[in-house]
CSV table of C-alpha atoms and ligand atoms in Angstrom, one decimal:
chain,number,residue,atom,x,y,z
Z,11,UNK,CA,-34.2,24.1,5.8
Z,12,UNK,CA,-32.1,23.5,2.8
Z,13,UNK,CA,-33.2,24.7,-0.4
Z,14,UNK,CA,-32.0,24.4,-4.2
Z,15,UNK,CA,-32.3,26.2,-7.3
Z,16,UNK,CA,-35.2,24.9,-9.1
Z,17,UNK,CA,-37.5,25.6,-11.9
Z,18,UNK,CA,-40.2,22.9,-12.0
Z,19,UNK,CA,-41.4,19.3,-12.4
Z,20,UNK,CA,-43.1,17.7,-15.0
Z,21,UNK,CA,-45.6,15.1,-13.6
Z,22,UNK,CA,-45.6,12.3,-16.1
Z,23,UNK,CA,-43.4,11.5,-18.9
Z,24,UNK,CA,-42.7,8.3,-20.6
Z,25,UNK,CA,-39.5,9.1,-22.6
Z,26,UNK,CA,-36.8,10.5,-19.5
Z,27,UNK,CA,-36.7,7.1,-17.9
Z,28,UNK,CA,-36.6,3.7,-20.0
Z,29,UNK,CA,-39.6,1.5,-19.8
Z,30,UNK,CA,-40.9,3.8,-16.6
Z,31,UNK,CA,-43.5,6.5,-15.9
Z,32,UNK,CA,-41.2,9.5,-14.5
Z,33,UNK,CA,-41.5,12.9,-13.0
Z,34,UNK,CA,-38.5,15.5,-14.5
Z,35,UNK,CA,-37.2,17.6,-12.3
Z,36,UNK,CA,-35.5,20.6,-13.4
Z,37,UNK,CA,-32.8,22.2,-11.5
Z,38,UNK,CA,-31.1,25.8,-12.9
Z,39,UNK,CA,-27.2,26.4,-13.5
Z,40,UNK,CA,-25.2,25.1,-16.2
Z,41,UNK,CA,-21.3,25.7,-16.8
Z,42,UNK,CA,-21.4,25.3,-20.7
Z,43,UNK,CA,-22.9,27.3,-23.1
Z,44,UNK,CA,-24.2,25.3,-25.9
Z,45,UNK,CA,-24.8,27.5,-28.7
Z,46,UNK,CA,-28.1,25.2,-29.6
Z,47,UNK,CA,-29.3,24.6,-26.3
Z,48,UNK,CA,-33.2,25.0,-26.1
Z,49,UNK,CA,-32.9,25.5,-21.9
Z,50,UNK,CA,-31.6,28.8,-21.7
Z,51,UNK,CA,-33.6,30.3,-19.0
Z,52,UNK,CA,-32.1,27.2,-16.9
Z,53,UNK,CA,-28.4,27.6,-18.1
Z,54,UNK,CA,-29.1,31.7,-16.7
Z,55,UNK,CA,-30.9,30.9,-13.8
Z,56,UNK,CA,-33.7,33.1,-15.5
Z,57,UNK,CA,-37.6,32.1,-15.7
Z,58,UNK,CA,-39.1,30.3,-12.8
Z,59,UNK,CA,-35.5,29.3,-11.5
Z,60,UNK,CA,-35.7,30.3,-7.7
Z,61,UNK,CA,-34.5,28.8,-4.6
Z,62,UNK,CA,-36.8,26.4,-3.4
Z,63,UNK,CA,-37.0,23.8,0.0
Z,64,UNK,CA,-36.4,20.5,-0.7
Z,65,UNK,CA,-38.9,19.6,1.5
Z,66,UNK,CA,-41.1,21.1,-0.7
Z,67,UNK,CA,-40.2,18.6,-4.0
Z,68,UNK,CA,-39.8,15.9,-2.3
Z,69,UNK,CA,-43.5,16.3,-1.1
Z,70,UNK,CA,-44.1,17.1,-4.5
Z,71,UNK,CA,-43.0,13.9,-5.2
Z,72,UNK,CA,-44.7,11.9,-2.7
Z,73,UNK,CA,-48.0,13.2,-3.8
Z,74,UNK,CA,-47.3,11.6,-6.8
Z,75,UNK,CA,-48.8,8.2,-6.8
Z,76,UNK,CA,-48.8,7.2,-10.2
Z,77,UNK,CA,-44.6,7.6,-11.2
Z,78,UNK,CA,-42.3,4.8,-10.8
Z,79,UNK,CA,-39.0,6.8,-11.4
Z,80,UNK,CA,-37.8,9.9,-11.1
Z,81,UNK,CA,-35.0,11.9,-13.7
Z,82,UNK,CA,-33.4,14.5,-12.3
Z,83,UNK,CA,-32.2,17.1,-15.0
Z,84,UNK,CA,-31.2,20.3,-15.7
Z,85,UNK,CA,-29.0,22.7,-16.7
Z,86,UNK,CA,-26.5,20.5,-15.5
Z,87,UNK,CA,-27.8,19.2,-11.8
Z,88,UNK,CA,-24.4,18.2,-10.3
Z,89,UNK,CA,-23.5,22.3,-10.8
Z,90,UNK,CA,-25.2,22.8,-7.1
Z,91,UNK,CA,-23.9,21.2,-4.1
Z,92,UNK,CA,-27.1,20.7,-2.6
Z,93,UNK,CA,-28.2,18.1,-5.5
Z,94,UNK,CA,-26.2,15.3,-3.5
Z,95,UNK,CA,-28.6,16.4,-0.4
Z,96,UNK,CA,-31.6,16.3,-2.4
Z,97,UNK,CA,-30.4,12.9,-4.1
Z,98,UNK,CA,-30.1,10.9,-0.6
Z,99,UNK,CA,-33.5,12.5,0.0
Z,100,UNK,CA,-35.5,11.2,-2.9
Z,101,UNK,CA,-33.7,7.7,-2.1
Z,102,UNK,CA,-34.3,7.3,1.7
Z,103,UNK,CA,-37.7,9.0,1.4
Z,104,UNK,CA,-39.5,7.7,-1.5
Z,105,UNK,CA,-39.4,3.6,-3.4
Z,106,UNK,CA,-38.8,5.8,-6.6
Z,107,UNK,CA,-35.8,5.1,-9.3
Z,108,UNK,CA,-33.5,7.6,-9.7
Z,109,UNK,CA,-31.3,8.9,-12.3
Z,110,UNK,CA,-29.5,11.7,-13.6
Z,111,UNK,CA,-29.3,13.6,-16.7
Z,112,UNK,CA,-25.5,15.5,-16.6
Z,113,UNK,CA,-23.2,17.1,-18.8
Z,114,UNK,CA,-20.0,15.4,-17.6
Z,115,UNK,CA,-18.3,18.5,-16.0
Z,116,UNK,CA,-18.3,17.8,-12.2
Z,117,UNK,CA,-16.9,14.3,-11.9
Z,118,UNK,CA,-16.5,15.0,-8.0
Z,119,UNK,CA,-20.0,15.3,-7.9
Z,120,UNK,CA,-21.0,12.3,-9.9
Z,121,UNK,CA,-18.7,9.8,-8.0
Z,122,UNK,CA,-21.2,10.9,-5.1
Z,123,UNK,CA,-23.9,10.8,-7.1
Z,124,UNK,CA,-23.8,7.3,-8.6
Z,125,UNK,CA,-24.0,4.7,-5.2
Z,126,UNK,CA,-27.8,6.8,-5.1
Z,127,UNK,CA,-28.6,5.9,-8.7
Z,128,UNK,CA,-30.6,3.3,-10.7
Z,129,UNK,CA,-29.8,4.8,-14.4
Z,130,UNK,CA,-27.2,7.3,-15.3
Z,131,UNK,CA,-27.1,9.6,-18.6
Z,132,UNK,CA,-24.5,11.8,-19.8
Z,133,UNK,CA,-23.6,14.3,-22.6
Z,134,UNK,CA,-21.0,12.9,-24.9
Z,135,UNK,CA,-21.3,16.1,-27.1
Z,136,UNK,CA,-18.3,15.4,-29.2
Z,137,UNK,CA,-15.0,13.8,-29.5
Z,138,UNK,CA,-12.6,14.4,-26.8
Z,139,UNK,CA,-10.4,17.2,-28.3
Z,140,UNK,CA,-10.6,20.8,-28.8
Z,141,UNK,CA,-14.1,20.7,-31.0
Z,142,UNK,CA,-15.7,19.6,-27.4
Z,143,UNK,CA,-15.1,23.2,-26.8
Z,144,UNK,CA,-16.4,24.3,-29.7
Z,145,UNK,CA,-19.5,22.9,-29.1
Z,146,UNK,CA,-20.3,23.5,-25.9
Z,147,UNK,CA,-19.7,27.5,-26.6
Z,148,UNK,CA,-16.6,27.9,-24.5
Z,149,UNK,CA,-13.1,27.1,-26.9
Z,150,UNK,CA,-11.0,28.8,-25.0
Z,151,UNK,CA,-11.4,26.1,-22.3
Z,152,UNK,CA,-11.5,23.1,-24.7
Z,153,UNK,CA,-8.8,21.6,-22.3
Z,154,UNK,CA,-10.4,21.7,-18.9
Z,155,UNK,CA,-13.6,20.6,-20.2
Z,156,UNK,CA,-12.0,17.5,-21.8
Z,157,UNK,CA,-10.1,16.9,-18.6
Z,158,UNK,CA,-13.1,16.9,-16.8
Z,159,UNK,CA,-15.0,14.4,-19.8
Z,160,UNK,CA,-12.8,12.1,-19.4
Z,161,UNK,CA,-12.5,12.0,-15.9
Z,162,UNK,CA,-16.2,11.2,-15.6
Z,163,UNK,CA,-15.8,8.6,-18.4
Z,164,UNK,CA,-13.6,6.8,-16.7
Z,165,UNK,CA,-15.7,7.1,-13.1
Z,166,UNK,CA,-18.7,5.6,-15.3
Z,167,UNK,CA,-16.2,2.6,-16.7
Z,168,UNK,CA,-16.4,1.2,-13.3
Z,169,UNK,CA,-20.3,2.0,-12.7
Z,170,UNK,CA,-21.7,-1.5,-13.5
Z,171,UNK,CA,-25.7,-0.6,-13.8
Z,172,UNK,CA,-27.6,0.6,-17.2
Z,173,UNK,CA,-26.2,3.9,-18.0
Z,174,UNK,CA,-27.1,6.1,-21.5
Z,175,UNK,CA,-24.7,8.2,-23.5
Z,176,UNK,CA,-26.1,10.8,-25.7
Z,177,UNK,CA,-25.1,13.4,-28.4
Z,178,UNK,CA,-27.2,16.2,-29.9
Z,179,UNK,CA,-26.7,16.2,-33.6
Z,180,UNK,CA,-26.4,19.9,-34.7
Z,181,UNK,CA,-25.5,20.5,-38.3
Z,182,UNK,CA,-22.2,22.5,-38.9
Z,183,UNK,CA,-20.9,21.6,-35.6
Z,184,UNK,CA,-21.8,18.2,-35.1
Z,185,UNK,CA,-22.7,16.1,-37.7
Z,186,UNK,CA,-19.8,14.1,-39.6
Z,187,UNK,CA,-19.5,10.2,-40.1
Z,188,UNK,CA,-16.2,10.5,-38.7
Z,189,UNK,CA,-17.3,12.2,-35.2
Z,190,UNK,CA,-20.2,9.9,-34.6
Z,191,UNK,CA,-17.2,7.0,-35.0
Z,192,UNK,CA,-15.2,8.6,-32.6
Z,193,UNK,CA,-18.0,9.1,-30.1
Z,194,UNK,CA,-19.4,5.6,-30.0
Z,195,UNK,CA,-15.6,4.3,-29.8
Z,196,UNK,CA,-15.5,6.2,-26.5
Z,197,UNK,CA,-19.1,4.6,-25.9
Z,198,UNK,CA,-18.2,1.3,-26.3
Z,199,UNK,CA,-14.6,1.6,-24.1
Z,200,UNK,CA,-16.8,2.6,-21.3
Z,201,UNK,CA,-19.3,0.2,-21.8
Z,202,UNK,CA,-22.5,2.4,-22.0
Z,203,UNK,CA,-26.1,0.0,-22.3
Z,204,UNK,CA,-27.4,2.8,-24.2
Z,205,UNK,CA,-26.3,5.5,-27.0
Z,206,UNK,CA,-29.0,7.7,-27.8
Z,207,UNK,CA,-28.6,10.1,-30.6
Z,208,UNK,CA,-30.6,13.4,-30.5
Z,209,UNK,CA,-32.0,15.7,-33.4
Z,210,UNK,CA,-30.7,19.2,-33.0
Z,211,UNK,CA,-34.1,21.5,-33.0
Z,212,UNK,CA,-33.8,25.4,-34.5
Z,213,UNK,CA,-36.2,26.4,-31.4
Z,214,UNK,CA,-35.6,29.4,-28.2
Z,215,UNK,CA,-31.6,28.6,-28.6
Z,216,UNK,CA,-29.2,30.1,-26.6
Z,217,UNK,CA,-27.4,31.6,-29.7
Z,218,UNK,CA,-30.4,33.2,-31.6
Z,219,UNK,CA,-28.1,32.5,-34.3
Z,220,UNK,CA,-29.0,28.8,-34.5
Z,221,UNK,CA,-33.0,29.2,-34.8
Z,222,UNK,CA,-31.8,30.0,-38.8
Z,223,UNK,CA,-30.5,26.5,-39.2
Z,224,UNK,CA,-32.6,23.3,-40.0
Z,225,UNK,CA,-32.5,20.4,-38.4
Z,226,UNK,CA,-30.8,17.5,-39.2
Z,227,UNK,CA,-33.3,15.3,-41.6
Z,228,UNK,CA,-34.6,11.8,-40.4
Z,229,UNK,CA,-32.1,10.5,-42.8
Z,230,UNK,CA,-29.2,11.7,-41.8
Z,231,UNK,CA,-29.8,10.9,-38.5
Z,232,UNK,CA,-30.6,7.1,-38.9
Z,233,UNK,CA,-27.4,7.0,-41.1
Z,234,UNK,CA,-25.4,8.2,-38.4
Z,235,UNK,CA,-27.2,5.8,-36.0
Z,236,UNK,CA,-26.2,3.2,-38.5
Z,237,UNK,CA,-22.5,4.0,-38.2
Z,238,UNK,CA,-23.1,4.4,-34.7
Z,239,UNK,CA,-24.3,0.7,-34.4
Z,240,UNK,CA,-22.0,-0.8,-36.1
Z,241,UNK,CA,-19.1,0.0,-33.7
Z,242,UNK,CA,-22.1,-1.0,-30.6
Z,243,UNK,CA,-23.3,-4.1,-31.3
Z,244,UNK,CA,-24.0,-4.9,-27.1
Z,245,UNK,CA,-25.7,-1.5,-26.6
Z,246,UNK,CA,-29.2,0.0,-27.3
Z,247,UNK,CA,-28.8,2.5,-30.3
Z,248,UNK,CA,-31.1,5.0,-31.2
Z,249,UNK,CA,-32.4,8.3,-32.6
Z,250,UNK,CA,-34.8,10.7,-31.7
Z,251,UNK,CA,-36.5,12.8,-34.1
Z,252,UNK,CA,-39.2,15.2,-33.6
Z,253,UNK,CA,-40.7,13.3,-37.1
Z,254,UNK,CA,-40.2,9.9,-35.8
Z,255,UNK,CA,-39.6,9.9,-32.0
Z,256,UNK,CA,-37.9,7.4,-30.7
Z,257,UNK,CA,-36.6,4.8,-33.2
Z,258,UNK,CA,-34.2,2.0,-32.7
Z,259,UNK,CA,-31.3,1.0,-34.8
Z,260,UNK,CA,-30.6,-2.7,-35.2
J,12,SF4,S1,-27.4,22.0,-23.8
J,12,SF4,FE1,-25.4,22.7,-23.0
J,12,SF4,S2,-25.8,24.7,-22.1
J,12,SF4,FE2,-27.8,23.7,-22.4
J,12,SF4,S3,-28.2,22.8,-20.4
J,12,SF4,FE3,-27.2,21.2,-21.7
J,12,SF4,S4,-25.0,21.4,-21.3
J,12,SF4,FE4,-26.0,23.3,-20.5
């Protein structure tokens, strides 16, 4: 029986898949270390990550009668090989949507990934040069990392169904005029429906570090959607704030 690393589902949410009643599932692993990342138990394989069948979520699953989608998430869920396994699963087994929450790094993975999908999302954390290191707590291997960005970019170019970028807006690392331009250039090139722009939030981060740092106001972050929107004026722009929710900019 083939298992996974996994650390739980939640039942019902109404923000992880557009206009859908989802379950999460959270899978553990991730390559990058995000000095603000909030799921560091997942990222370490710590907390109630544990191998687990994948008989045993997809019943979880099917149990579920009131979901329409499902958003498979993680840590980064394309780290495990088994994820392609437990993909084709949800798809041949259950009428649910599928998509994917994923940092970008596997783009192997994702080309396998995507002919099971009905909505995509990925991590642009930054523009495509050696700050993309930076953010994602590994500098040294700015270069591979970008390699790997891009290469998933352009994989996603020719992926003609909804698919979401997002970037975390963390101040200090992330949070200039001129990056969000950069970022929703690379949006619009590859022709993302959606560009979702997420407040940074000074809670459990994987650098203890970060906890000392506000986050970015409501203000700053509908400016940046503003700048943001004006180079996307086909795609779904918006900003989520732990003030405001979800809030989209026209
Ligand atoms: S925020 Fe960064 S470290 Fe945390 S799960 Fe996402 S990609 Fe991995």
């Amino acid at each position: 029986m083939s298992e996974i690393n996994f650390a739980g589902i939640v039942d019902n949410s109404t923000i992880d898949y557009p206009e859908k009643l989802s379950a999460v599932v959270y899978l553990c692993g991730c390559p990058y270390r995000c000095p603000w990342c909030q799921n560091a138990e997942l990222v370490f394989n710590e907390g109630n990550c544990k191998p687990t069948g994948i008989d045993e979520i997809i019943d979880q699953l099917k149990e579920n009668f009131l979901i329409q989608a499902v958003c498979v998430t993680g840590g980064e869920p394309l780290m495990q090989k088994e994820t392609i396994e437990f993909l084709k699963r949800i798809k041949s087994e259950t009428n649910l949507l599928l998509k994917v929450d994923t940092n970008g790094y596997f783009p192997e993975r994702l080309k396998e990934a995507l002919p099971l999908l009905d909505f995509f999302t990925t991590d642009v954390k930054a523009p495509l040069n050696e700050r993309y290191g930076e953010v994602v707590g590994l500098p040294d291997l700015w270069q591979k990392i970008v390699d790997r960005a891009e290469k998933s970019l352009s994989i996603l170019k020719k992926w003609k169904h909804p698919k979401e970028a997002r970037t975390t807006i963390v101040p200090g690392l992330i949070d200039k005029e001129e990056d969000i331009m950069g970022i929703a250039k690379l949006v619009d090139e590859v022709g993302f429906t959606h560009y979702t722009l997420q407040q940074f939030r000074a809670e459990r981060t994987l650098d203890p570090e970060y906890e000392k740092i506000p986050s970015p106001s409501p203000e700053l972050m509908q400016k940046l959607g503003r700048i943001a929107k004006k180079h996307l004026s086909k795609t779904k722009v918006q900003i989520v704030t732990q003030q405001n929710g979800f809030e989209e900019i026209r």
